[in-house]
mmCIF file of C-alpha atoms in Angstrom:
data_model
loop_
_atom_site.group_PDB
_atom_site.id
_atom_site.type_symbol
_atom_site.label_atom_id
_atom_site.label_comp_id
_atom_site.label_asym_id
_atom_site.label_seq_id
_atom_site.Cartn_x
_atom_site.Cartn_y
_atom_site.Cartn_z
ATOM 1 C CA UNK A 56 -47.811 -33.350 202.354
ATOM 2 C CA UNK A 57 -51.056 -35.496 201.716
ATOM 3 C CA UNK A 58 -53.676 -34.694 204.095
ATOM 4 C CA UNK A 59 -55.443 -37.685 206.167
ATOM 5 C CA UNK A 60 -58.479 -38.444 205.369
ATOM 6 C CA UNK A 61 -61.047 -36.300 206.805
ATOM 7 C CA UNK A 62 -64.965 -37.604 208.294
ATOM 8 C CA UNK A 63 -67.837 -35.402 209.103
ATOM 9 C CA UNK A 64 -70.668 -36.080 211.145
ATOM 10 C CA UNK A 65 -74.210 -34.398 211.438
ATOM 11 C CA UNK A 66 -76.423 -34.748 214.266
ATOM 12 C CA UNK A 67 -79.334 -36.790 214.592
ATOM 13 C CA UNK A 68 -83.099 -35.710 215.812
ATOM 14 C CA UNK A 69 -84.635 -38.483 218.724
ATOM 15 C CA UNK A 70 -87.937 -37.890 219.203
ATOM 16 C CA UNK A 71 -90.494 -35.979 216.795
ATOM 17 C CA UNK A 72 -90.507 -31.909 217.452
ATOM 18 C CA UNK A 73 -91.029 -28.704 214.680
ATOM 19 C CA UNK A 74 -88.679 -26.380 214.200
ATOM 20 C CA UNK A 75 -89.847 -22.456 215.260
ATOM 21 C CA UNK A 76 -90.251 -19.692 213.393
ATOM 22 C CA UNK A 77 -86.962 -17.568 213.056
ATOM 23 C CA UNK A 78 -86.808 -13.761 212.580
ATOM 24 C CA UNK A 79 -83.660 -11.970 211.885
ATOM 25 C CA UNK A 80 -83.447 -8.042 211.755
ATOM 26 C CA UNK A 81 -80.104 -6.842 211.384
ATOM 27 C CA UNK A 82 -78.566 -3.202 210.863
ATOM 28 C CA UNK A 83 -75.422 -2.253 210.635
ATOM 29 C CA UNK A 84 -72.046 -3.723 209.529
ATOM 30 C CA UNK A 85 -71.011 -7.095 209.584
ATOM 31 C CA UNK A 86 -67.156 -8.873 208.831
ATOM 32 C CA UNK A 87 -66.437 -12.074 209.293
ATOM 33 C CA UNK A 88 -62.856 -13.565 208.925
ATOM 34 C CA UNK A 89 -62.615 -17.376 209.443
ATOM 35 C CA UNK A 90 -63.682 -20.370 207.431
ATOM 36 C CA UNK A 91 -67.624 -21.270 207.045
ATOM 37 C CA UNK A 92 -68.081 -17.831 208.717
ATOM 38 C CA UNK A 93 -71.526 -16.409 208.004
ATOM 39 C CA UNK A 94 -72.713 -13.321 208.180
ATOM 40 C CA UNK A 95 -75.822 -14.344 209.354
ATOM 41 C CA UNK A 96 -77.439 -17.618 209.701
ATOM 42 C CA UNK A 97 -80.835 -18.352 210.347
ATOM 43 C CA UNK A 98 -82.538 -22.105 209.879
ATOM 44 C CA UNK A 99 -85.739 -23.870 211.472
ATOM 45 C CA UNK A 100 -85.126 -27.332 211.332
ATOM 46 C CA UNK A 101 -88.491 -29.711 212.619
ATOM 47 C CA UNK A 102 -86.799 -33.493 213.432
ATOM 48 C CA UNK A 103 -83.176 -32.914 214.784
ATOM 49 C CA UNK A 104 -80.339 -32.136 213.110
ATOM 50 C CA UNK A 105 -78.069 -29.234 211.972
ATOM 51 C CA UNK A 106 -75.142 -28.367 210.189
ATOM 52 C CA UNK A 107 -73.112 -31.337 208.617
ATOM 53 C CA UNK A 108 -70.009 -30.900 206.023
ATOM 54 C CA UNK A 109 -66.426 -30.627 205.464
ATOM 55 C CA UNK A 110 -65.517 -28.001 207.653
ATOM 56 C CA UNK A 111 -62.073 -27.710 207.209
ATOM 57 C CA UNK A 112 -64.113 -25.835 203.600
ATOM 58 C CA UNK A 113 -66.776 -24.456 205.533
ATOM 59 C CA UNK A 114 -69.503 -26.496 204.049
ATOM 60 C CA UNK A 115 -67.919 -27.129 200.780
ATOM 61 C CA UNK A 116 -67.249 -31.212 200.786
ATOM 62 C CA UNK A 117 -64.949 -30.401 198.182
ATOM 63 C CA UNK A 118 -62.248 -32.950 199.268
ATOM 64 C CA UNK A 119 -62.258 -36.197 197.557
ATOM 65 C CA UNK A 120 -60.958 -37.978 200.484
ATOM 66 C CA UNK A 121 -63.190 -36.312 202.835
ATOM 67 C CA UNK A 122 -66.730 -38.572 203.755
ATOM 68 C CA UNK A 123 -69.380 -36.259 204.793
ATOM 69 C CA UNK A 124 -72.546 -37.634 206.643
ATOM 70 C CA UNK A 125 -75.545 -35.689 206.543
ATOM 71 C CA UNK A 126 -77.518 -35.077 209.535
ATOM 72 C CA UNK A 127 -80.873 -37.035 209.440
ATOM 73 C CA UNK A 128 -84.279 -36.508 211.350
ATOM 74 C CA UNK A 129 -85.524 -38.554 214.009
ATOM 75 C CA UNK A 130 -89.651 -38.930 214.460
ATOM 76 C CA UNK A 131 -89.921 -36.329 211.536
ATOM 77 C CA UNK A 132 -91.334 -32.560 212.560
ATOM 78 C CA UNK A 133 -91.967 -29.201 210.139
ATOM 79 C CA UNK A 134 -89.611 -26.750 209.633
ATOM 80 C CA UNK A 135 -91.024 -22.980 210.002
ATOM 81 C CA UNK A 136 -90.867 -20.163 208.426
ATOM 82 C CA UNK A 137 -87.662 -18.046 208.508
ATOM 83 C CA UNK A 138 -87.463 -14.334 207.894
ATOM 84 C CA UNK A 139 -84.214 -12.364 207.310
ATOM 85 C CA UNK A 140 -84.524 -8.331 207.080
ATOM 86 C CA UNK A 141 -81.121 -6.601 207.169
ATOM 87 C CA UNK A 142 -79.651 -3.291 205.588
ATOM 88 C CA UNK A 143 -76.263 -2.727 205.820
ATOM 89 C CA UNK A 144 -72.463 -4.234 204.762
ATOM 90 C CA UNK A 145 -71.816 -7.884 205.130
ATOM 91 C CA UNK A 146 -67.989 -8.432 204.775
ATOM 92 C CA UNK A 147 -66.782 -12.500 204.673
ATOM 93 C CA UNK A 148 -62.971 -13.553 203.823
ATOM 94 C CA UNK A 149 -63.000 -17.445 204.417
ATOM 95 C CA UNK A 150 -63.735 -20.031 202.442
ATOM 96 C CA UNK A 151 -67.619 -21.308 202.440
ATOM 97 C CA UNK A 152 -68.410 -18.249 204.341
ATOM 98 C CA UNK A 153 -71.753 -16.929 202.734
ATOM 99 C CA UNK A 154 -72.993 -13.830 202.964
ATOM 100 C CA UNK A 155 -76.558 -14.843 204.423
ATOM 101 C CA UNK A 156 -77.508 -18.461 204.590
ATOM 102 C CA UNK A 157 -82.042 -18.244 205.192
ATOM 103 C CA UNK A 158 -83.106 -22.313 205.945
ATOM 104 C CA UNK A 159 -86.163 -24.175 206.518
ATOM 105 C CA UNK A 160 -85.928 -28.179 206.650
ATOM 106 C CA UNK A 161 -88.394 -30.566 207.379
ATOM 107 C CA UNK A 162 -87.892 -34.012 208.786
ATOM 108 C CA UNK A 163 -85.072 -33.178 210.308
ATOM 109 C CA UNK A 164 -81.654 -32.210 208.834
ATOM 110 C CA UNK A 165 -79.840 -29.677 207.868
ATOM 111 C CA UNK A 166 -76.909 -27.584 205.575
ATOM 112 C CA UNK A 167 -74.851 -30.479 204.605
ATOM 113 C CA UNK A 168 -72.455 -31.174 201.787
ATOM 114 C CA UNK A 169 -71.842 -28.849 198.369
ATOM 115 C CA UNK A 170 -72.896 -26.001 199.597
ATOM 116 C CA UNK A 171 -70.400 -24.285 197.060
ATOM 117 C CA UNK A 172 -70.214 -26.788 194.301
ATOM 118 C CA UNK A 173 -72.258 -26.407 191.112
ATOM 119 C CA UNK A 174 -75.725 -27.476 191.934
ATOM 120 C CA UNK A 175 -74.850 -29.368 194.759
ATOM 121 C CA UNK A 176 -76.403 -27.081 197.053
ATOM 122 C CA UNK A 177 -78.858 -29.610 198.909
ATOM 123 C CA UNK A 178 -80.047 -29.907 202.279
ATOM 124 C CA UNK A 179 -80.669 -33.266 204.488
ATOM 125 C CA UNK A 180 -84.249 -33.978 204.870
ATOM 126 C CA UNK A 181 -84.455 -37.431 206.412
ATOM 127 C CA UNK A 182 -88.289 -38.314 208.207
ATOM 128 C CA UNK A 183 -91.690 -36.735 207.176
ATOM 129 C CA UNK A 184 -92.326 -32.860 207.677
ATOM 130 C CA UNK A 185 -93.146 -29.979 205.958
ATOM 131 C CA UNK A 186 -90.740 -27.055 205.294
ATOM 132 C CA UNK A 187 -91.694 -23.401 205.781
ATOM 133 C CA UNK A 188 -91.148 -19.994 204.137
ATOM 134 C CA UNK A 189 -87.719 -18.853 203.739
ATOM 135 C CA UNK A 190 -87.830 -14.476 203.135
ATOM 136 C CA UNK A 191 -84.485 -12.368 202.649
ATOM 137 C CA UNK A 192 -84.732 -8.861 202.693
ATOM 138 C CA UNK A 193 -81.265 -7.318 202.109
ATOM 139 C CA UNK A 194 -80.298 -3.676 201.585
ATOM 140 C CA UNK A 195 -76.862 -2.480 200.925
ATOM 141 C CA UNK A 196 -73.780 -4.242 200.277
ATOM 142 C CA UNK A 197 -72.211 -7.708 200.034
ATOM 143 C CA UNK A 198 -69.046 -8.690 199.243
ATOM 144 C CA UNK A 199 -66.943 -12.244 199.776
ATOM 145 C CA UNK A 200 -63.790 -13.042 198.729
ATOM 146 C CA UNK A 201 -63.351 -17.150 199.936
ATOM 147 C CA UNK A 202 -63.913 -19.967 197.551
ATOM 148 C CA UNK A 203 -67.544 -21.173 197.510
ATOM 149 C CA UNK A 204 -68.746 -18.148 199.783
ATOM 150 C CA UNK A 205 -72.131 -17.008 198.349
ATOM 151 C CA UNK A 206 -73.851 -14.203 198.843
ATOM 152 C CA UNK A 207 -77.080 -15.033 199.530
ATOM 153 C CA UNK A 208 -78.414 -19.061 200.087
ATOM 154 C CA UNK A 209 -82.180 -18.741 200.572
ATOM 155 C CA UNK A 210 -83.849 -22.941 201.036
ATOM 156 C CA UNK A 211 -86.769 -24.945 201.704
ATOM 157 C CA UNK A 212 -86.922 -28.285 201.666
ATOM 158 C CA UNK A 213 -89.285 -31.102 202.828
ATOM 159 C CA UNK A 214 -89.309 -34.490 204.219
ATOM 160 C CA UNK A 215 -90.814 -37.509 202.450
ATOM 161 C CA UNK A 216 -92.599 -35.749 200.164
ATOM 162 C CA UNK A 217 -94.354 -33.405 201.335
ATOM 163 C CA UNK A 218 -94.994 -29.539 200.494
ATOM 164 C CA UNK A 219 -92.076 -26.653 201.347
ATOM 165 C CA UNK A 220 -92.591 -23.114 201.804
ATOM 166 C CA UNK A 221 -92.233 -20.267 198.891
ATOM 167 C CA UNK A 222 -88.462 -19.177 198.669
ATOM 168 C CA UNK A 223 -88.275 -15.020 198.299
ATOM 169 C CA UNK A 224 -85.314 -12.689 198.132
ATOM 170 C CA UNK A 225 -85.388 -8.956 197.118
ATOM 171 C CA UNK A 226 -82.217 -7.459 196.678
ATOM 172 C CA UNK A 227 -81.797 -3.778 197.052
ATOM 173 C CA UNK A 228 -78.087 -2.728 196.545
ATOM 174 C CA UNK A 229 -74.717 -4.431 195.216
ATOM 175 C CA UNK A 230 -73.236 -8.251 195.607
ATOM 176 C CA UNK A 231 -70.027 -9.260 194.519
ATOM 177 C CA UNK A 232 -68.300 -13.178 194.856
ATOM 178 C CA UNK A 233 -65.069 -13.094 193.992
ATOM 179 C CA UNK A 234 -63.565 -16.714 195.404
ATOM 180 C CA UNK A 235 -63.677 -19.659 193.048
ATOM 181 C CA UNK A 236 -67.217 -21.561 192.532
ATOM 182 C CA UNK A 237 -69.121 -18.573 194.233
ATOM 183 C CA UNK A 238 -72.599 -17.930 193.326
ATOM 184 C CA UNK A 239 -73.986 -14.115 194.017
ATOM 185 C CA UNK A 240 -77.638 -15.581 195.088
ATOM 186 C CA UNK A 241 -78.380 -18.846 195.113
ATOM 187 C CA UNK A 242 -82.425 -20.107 195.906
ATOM 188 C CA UNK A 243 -83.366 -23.341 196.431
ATOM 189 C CA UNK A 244 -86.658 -25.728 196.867
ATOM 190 C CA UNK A 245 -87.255 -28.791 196.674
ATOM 191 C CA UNK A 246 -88.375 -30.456 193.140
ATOM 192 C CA UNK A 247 -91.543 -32.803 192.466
ATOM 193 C CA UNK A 248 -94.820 -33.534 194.651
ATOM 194 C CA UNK A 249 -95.564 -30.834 197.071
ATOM 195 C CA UNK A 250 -92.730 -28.045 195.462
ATOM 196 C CA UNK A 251 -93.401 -24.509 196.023
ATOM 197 C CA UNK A 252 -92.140 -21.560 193.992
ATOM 198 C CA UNK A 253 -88.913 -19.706 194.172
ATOM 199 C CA UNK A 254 -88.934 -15.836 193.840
ATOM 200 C CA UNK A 255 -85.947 -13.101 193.206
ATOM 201 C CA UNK A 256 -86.496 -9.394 192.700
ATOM 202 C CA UNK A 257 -83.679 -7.571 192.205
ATOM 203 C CA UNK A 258 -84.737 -4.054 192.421
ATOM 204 C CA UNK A 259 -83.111 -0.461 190.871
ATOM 205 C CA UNK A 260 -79.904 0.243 190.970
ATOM 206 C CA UNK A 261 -78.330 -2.583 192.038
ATOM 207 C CA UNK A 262 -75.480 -4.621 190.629
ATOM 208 C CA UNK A 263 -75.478 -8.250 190.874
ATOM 209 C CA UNK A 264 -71.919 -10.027 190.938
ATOM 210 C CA UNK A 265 -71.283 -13.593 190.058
ATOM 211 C CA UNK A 266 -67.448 -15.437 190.781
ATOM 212 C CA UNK A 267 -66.164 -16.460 187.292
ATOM 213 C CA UNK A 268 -67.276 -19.780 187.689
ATOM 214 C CA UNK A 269 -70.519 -19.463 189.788
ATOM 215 C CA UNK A 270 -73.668 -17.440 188.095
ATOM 216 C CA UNK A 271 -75.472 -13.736 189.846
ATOM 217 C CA UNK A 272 -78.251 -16.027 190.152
ATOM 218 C CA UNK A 273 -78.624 -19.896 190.841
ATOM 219 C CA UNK A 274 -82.089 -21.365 190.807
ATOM 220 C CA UNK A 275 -82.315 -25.057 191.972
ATOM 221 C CA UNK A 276 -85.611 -27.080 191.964
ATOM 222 C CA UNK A 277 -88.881 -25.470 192.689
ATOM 223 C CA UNK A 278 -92.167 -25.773 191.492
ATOM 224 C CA UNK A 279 -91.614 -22.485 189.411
ATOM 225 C CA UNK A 280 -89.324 -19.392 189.604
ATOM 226 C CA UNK A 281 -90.177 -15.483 188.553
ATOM 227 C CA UNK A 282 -87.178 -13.335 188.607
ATOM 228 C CA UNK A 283 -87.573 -9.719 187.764
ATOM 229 C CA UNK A 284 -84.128 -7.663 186.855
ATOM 230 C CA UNK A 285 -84.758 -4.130 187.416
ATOM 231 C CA UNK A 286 -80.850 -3.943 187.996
ATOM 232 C CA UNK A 287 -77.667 -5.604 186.404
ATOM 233 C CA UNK A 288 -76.754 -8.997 186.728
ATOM 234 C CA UNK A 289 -73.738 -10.199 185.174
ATOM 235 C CA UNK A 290 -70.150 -12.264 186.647
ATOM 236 C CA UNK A 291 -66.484 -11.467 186.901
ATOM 237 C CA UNK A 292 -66.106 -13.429 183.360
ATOM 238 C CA UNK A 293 -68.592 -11.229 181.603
ATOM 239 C CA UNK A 294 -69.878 -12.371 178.115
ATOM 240 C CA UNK A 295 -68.066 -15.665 179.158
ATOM 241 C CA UNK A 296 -69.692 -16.143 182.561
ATOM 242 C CA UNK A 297 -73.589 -17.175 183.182
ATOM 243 C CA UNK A 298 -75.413 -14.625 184.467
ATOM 244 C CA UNK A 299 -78.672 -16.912 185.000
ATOM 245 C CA UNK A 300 -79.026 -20.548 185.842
ATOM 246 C CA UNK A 301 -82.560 -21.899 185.935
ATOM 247 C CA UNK A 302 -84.101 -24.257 187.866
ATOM 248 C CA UNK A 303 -85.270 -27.665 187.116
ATOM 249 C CA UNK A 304 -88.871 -26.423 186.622
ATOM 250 C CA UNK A 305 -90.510 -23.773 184.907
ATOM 251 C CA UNK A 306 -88.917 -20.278 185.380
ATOM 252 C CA UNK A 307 -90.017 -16.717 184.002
ATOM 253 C CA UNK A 308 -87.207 -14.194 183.998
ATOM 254 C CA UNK A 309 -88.417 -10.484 182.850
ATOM 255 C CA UNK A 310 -85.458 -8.216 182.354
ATOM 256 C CA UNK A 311 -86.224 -4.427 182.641
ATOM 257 C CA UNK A 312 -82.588 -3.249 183.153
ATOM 258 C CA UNK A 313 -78.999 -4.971 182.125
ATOM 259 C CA UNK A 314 -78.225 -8.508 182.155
ATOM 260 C CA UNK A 315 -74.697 -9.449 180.518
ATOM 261 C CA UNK A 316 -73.455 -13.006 179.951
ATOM 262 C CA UNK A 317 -74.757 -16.317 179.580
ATOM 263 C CA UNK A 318 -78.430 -18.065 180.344
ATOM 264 C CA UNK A 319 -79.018 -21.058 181.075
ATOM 265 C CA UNK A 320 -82.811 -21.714 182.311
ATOM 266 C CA UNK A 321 -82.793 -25.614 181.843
ATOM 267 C CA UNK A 322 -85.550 -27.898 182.146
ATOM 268 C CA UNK A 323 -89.198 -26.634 181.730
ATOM 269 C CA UNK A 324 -90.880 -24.580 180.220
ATOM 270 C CA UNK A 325 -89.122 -21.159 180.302
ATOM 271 C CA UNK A 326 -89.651 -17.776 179.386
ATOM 272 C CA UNK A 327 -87.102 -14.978 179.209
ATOM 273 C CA UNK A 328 -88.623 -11.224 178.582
ATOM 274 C CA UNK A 329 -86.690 -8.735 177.591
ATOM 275 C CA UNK A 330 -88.707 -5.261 178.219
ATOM 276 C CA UNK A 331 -88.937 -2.324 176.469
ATOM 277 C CA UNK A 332 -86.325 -0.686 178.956
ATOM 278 C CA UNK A 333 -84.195 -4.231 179.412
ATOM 279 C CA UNK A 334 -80.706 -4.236 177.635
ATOM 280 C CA UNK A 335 -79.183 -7.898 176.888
ATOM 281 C CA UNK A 336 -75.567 -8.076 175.886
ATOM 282 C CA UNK A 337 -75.289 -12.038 175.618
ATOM 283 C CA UNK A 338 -72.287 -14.552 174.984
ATOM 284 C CA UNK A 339 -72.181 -17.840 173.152
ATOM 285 C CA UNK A 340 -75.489 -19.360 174.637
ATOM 286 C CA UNK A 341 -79.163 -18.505 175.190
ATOM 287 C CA UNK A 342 -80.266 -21.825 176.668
ATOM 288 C CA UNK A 343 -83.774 -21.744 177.095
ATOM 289 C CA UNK A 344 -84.894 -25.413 177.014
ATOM 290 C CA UNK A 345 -83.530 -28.147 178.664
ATOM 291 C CA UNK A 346 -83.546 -32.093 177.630
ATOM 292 C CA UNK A 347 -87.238 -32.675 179.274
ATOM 293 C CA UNK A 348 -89.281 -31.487 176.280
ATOM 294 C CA UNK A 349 -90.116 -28.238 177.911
ATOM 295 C CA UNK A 350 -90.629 -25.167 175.337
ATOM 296 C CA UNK A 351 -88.753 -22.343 175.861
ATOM 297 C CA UNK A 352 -88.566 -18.724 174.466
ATOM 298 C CA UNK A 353 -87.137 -15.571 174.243
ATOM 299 C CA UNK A 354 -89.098 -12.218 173.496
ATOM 300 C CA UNK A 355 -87.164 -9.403 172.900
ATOM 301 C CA UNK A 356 -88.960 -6.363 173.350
ATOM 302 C CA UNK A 357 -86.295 -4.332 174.261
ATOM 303 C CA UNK A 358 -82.279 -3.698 173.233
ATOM 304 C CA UNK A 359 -80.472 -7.111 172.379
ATOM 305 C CA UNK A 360 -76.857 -7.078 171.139
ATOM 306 C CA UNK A 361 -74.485 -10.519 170.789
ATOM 307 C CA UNK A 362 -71.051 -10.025 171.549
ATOM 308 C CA UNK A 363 -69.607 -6.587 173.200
ATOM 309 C CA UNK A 364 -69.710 -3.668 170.373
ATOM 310 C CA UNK A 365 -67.635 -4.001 167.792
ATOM 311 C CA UNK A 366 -67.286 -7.526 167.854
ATOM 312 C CA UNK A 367 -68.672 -10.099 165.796
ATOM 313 C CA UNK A 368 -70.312 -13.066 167.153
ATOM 314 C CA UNK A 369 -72.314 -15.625 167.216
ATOM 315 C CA UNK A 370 -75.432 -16.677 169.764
ATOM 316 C CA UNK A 371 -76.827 -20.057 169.814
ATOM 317 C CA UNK A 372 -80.814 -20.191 171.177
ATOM 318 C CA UNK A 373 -82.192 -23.068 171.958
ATOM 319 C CA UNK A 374 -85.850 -22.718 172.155
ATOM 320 C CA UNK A 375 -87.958 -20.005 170.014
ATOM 321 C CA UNK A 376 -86.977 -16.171 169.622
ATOM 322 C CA UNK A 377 -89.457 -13.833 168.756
ATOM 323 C CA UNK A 378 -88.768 -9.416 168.676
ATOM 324 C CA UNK A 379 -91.435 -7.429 168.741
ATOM 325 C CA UNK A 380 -91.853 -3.843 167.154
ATOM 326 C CA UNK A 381 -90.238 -2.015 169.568
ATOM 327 C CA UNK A 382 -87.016 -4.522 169.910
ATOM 328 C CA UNK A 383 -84.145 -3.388 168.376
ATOM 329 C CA UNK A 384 -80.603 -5.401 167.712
ATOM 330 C CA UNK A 385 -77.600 -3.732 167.446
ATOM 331 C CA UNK A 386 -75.750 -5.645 164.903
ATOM 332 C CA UNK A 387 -72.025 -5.667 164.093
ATOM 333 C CA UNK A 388 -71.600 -6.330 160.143
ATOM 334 C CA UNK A 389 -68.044 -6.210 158.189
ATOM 335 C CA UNK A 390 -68.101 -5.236 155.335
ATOM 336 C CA UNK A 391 -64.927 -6.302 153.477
ATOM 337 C CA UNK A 392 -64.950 -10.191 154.002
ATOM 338 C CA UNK A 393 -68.876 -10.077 154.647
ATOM 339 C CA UNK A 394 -69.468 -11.600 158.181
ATOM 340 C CA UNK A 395 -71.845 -10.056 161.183
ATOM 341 C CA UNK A 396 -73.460 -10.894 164.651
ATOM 342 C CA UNK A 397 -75.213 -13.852 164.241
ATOM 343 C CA UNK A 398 -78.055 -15.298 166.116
ATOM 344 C CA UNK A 399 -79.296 -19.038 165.467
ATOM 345 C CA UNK A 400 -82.334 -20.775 167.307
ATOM 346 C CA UNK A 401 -83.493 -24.259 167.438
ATOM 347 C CA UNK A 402 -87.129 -23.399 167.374
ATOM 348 C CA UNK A 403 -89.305 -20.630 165.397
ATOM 349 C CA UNK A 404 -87.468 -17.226 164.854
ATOM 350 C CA UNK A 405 -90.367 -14.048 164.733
ATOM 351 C CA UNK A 406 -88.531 -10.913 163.941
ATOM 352 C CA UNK A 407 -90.071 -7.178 164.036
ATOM 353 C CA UNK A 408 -89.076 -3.989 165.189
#
């Protein structure tokens, strides 16, 4: 039967007032079973407000007769810095339940709307205030199963303009997403005036798990983003899926281990390294350069192969690809009707090695 319509509210701030620093250790094991049911949540919010979204989806708004109002902040404040160190296994089953949700909002406001949904991830930040650091420290394991359920949602964002903290995970162990629209880590800061820089370090031995339709890693916004792959990040869809989405400034991704699937690093100017020890196994798409006139490029100095072995195909590059002497491609070439891997850019092509 059609459901009513459904309305959410947020909470307002009243009077002016900063948010406090927040420091979350955690060891152990955690499993949680319900909808919108973090693991752990941690959020300084200066100016009032909270939490806002469709909770019937955890925070997922994903309704399209559901009206969700985001919380707003009353006589502005600064969000703090928030600090999440934890080793262990994190365990969610409900929809919207991420794994570990890190949060610093200034003016007031909160987690409100898409938190699952493409790049819809955005928090309220209604009256003037700064945002603080936001650090995740995670070893061990992660695994959801709910639709939109991340593993990992790391944010700062500002009020009216003004600057946000530096956004920093390092990963140290395994995530898997396996509910619809889930995202493996997603970080987030605000775009424009004041922006500060997003950070991910995925470190040895660990395997990074996207959903299907969600990416291992989601950038959003920032002033710029570094992301250093010393383990393997890849989705459920594999060549198919997007291992990478970029940000909507300049990001620098240096691969020194496996990444399979898709990139897509968007606007500004973007670089993608693949070191000497890095294996690429990439799909249809290398998208290195969005629609803003940013340049972007690709050195391989490392293994790159399109298509799984054994299988001809064809990657498009948009942006410039350069291989240096010690890059090597393995191609796939057939003989009898004369076709092979095939790699096309949109900008200079250097080969070597």
């Amino acid at each position: 039967s059609q459901e009513d319509p459904a309305y959410y509210f947020g909470g307002s701030g009243g009077a002016a007032g900063n948010g406090g620093t927040v420091r979350v250790q955690q060891d152990g094991t955690i499993v949680t079973a319900g909808t919108a049911a973090f693991g752990i949540f941690a959020q300084s919010v200066g100016g009032g407000g909270g939490i806002a979204g469709n909770v019937d989806r955890g925070v997922a708004a994903n309704r399209a007769d559901a009206v969700v109002f985001g919380a707003s902040g009353g006589g502005g404040g600064d969000g703090a810095d928030v600090y999440v160190e934890s080793t262990g296994t994190i365990l969610t089953y409900g929809d919207g339940a991420t794994a570990i949700v890190a949060q610093s909002v200034g003016g007031g406001g909160g987690l409100l709307g898409e938190i699952g949904a493409g790049r819809g991830l955005l928090g309220s930040s209604g009256a003037i205030g700064t945002a603080g650091q936001v650090t995740v420290n995670h070893t061990g394991s992660i695994v959801t199963y709910g639709e939109q359920a991340h593993g990992i949602y790391a944010q700062s964002l500002d009020g009216d303009g003004l600057s946000t903290g530096l956004v920093t995970v390092d990963y140290t162990g395994d995530i898997t997403v396996l509910g619809e629209g889930s995202h493996a880590i997603v970080a987030q800061a605000k775009e424009g005036l004041g922006a500060a820089a997003l950070a991910v370090t995925i470190q040895t031995g660990s395997t990074i798990t996207g959903s299907a339709e969600g990416a291992a890693l989601n950038l959003i916004g920032g002033d710029a983003s570094t992301v250093l792959n010393q383990g393997t990040l890849q989705t459920i869809a594999g060549l198919q899926g997007t291992a990478i989405i970029g940000g909507g400034a300049s990001d620098d991704v240096t691969n020194e281990h496996l990444i399979i699937g898709e990139v897509d690093l968007g606007d500004g100017t973007n670089t993608l390294t693949n070191a000497e020890a890095g294996t690429i196994i990439v799909g249809e798409r290398l998208s290195l350069e969005g629609t803003d006139g940013g340049i972007g490029q690709m050195e391989n100095r490392g293994t790159l192969s399109v298509d799984q072995f054994g299988v001809r195909g064809l990657t498009e590059v948009s942006g410039a690809f350069a291989q240096t002497d010690t890059g090597l491609n393995f191609v796939d070439l057939a003989f009898a009707d004369y076709t092979a891997d095939q790699i096309r850019s949109t900008g200079s092509a250097n080969w070597d090695g």
